[in-house]
Amino acid sequence: MVKLTINKIPVSVEPGTSILEAARKVGITVPSLCYHKDLCIAGNCRVCLVEVKGERTLTASCAVPVYEGMEVFTNTLKVRNARKNVIELLLSEHRCDCLKCEKNGKCELQDLAQEYRVEEKSFIDLSIGKRIDRSSPAIEKDDSKCIRCQRCVRTCAELQDVSALTVARKGEHMFISTFMHKPLADVVCTNCGQCVNRCPTGALVERNYMEEVWEAIDDPKKHVVVQTAPAVRIALGEDLGYDPGERVTGKMVTALKRMGFDKVFDTDFTADLTIMEEGTELLTRLKQALVDKEKVALPMFTSCSPGWIKYIEHEFSNNLDNLSTCKSPQQMFGPLAKTYYAEKAGIDPKDIVCVSVMPCTAKKYEARRPEMKASGFRDVDIVLTTRELAKMIKQGGNDFRHMEEGEFDSLLGKSTGAAVIFGATGGVMEAALRTAYEIVTGHEVPFPNLNIMPVRGMEGVREASIKIEGCVDAWKFLEGVELKVAVAHGLANARKVMKQVAEGTSPYHFVEVMACPGGCLGGGGQPIPTDMETRKKRAMAIYEEDEHMEFRKSHENPEVKLIYDDFLEKPLGHKSHELLHTHYTKRMTK
Amino acid sequence: MSSTAELVQTIVGKHGTRREHLLPILQDLAKEQRYVTEDAMIEVARALDLSAAEVYGTASFYTFLEPVPTGEHVIRICKTITCYMKGKDEVIKAIEDHLRVKLGGTTTDGKFSFFAANCIGWCHEGPAMLIDDKVYTKLTPKKAIDAINEY
Ligand code: SF4
Ligand code: SF4
Ligand code: SF4
Ligand code: FES
């Protein structure tokens, strides 16, 4: 352990700890902009300056490790003045229009300017004019708000291994660019929004569709239904004054009803449906491979994460057959709302506006894919992120904390624990195993309390194998088969698994991939900040929610049973194919 | 295979496919094609298993690899302070008038591009410029135009 003092307070930390992290350990905050817990150190913003006794100049505390006997001062006049100058310099190149900015009130630069009482531009104004890229339906990039901290570049490279963003040119002309400065929509960006979640300013934000939703609600001719994804309920609270990991499911439902949605449904319902379809698809593929000896693409990959889908379409387009043909739960919900529900409720589907609340920016893109019109209409009309919903709840003027607990509406609102865990990495796998194992053997998965621990956790790639024993007659060919599965989250980890597949060495039958670190709970549309600590707390909340559910297996969802009896007939049936399954597109590789 | 792809393959074959080979590859490409083309960057990205943006980011950092189309000959005039003090602005004006192109542009016949460069190391004999690889120093408006007329 290394011993040092910070503002005369003795501290002892592991060797290699930075001054900034050591200070945080004893409750001293040093301001930072380019630093992010998930990313490597860049040391380029200089706002974290501190004084180290014996050093001639001030030190960037995020980039310098502690040493024995170090004496650090984080709050001297010299330090404060220097930091203020740094902030002023950043602002001199910044198009300050806070009032119109998506990040107003949630901006790390603005917070610092306020803290250091930087009230106006004290240097010459070097800000560039508006330079906004709105080519993507999911993400908006505004270079005039960028402080060039490169969190986005590091995110896209380190966490996602996509590197759609780069640092282009140099010196005063340096800017964050795509390949040849092309619009985001024309490059390999997956719309995952991980960069958005880490951008300290308004330079990268989600496309905001709040007004469209208010307008639809206000239109008496429209019947506006909303679906909420599993990972929203365990994170929404963070933007409304709760601590990470607090579940606000019931209050969220009430808030949505008060906002004026005609029906509040649950994406969990279609998550369960996904399991029915995808589980059956997996078993069918296994039968084709093992019994019929057909050539069939294995491992099968999950397809609920639209960032992952766009990624594989770009980078591994020869392996599109390995993807399950199941749409994501969001896109299963849309057409069912405009067919099944419309029919039952006696509403003309053309009057239905289908809104979804997602932890994800890529879902905004997914909803606009041209093929997503299975109902004959745009299946999902408007997609909001968790952050946008929090803003709308505040706009609605309701006291969230004291709201009573509401219940989802029926027909498309019933959920199980299996659906809830879709929000965590490994959750789709666990849900699929709970159901598939039972279909095949007639009894529950052999894990205590249904908790399949080997697929849980935050390890980048996790594997598990389950020996299938005691098969019922229809599935006898699976008797004794060792089912090998893997789970990957974050596209950098997905690439590792995909490389094996491309090289023909993948040992797995079934692989779950989520584009975002931690799965949807760490999605690009989730409250900021998201880092390992928050991801772990959100995951705990998800598994807690699962344990509290009346039903914990997708095939036990009564509304799922009902929709198969009344409408879809059977998994992979004709209607399912029409409404719930999709196809994929090869895209440019670079 | 396209001719760009073949060219990239030859150059990559010469240098290797590791990340540190990117720069020499780009330099050779700029030599062969006068500037680094979009297609070439994509091919390099494929060969080195990098994203196209990373290749572009690296190329765009260096004035001499700037991925913009250039004319047959590239004039680069030093834009730094010593050359400024020794009168680079008049030289620039004269060249602009002579070539009928603004600094940063390319003549309509595609013969010359006229760029500014960071210090080229001839401060003691400024103003200085390069035409392709050849250095011209102690420039006056007339000397500069004479130099251009050599091409
Ligand atoms: S990025 Fe921050 S400081 Fe800049 S305009 Fe937006 S809120 Fe204001
Ligand atoms: S876009 Fe945001 S994250 Fe990226 S460099 Fe600019 S300010 Fe930083
Ligand atoms: S949205 Fe995802 S893929 Fe696109 S630039 Fe941001 S981090 Fe990269
Ligand atoms: S936070 Fe230390 S240099 Fe940016």
Short mmCIF file of C-alpha atoms in Angstrom, two decimals, chain A residues 162-164 166-170 175 177-182 499 589-590, chain B residues 38 41-42 45-46 49-54 56-57 60-61 63 67 118:
data_model
loop_
_atom_site.label_atom_id
_atom_site.label_comp_id
_atom_site.label_asym_id
_atom_site.label_seq_id
_atom_site.Cartn_x
_atom_site.Cartn_y
_atom_site.Cartn_z
CA VAL A 162 -16.31 -0.49 -33.58
CA SER A 163 -14.26 2.70 -33.80
CA ALA A 164 -16.84 4.53 -35.81
CA THR A 166 -11.94 9.00 -34.51
CA VAL A 167 -9.90 12.09 -33.80
CA ALA A 168 -9.36 13.84 -37.11
CA ARG A 169 -6.87 16.53 -38.05
CA LYS A 170 -4.87 18.28 -35.33
CA PHE A 175 -12.46 17.36 -34.23
CA SER A 177 -15.08 12.58 -36.91
CA THR A 178 -16.46 9.56 -38.65
CA PHE A 179 -14.69 8.08 -41.66
CA MET A 180 -14.20 10.97 -44.12
CA HIS A 181 -16.55 13.03 -41.97
CA LYS A 182 -19.50 11.16 -43.43
CA LYS A 499 -14.27 -14.47 -34.65
CA THR A 589 -17.95 -3.75 -44.03
CA LYS A 590 -15.88 -0.66 -43.37
CA GLU B 38 -11.15 6.98 -49.82
CA MET B 41 -8.16 3.88 -46.90
CA ILE B 42 -10.94 1.29 -46.88
CA ALA B 45 -8.47 -0.76 -43.00
CA ARG B 46 -9.40 -4.23 -44.28
CA ASP B 49 -8.10 -5.02 -39.39
CA LEU B 50 -8.71 -1.42 -38.34
CA SER B 51 -11.81 0.67 -38.74
CA ALA B 52 -11.83 2.99 -41.74
CA ALA B 53 -12.26 5.90 -39.33
CA GLU B 54 -9.00 5.03 -37.58
CA TYR B 56 -8.76 8.37 -41.79
CA GLY B 57 -7.95 9.83 -38.38
CA SER B 60 -5.85 13.47 -41.60
CA PHE B 61 -3.40 14.25 -38.80
CA THR B 63 -0.64 17.55 -43.76
CA PRO B 67 -7.04 12.67 -47.73
CA ASN B 118 3.54 23.84 -40.93
#
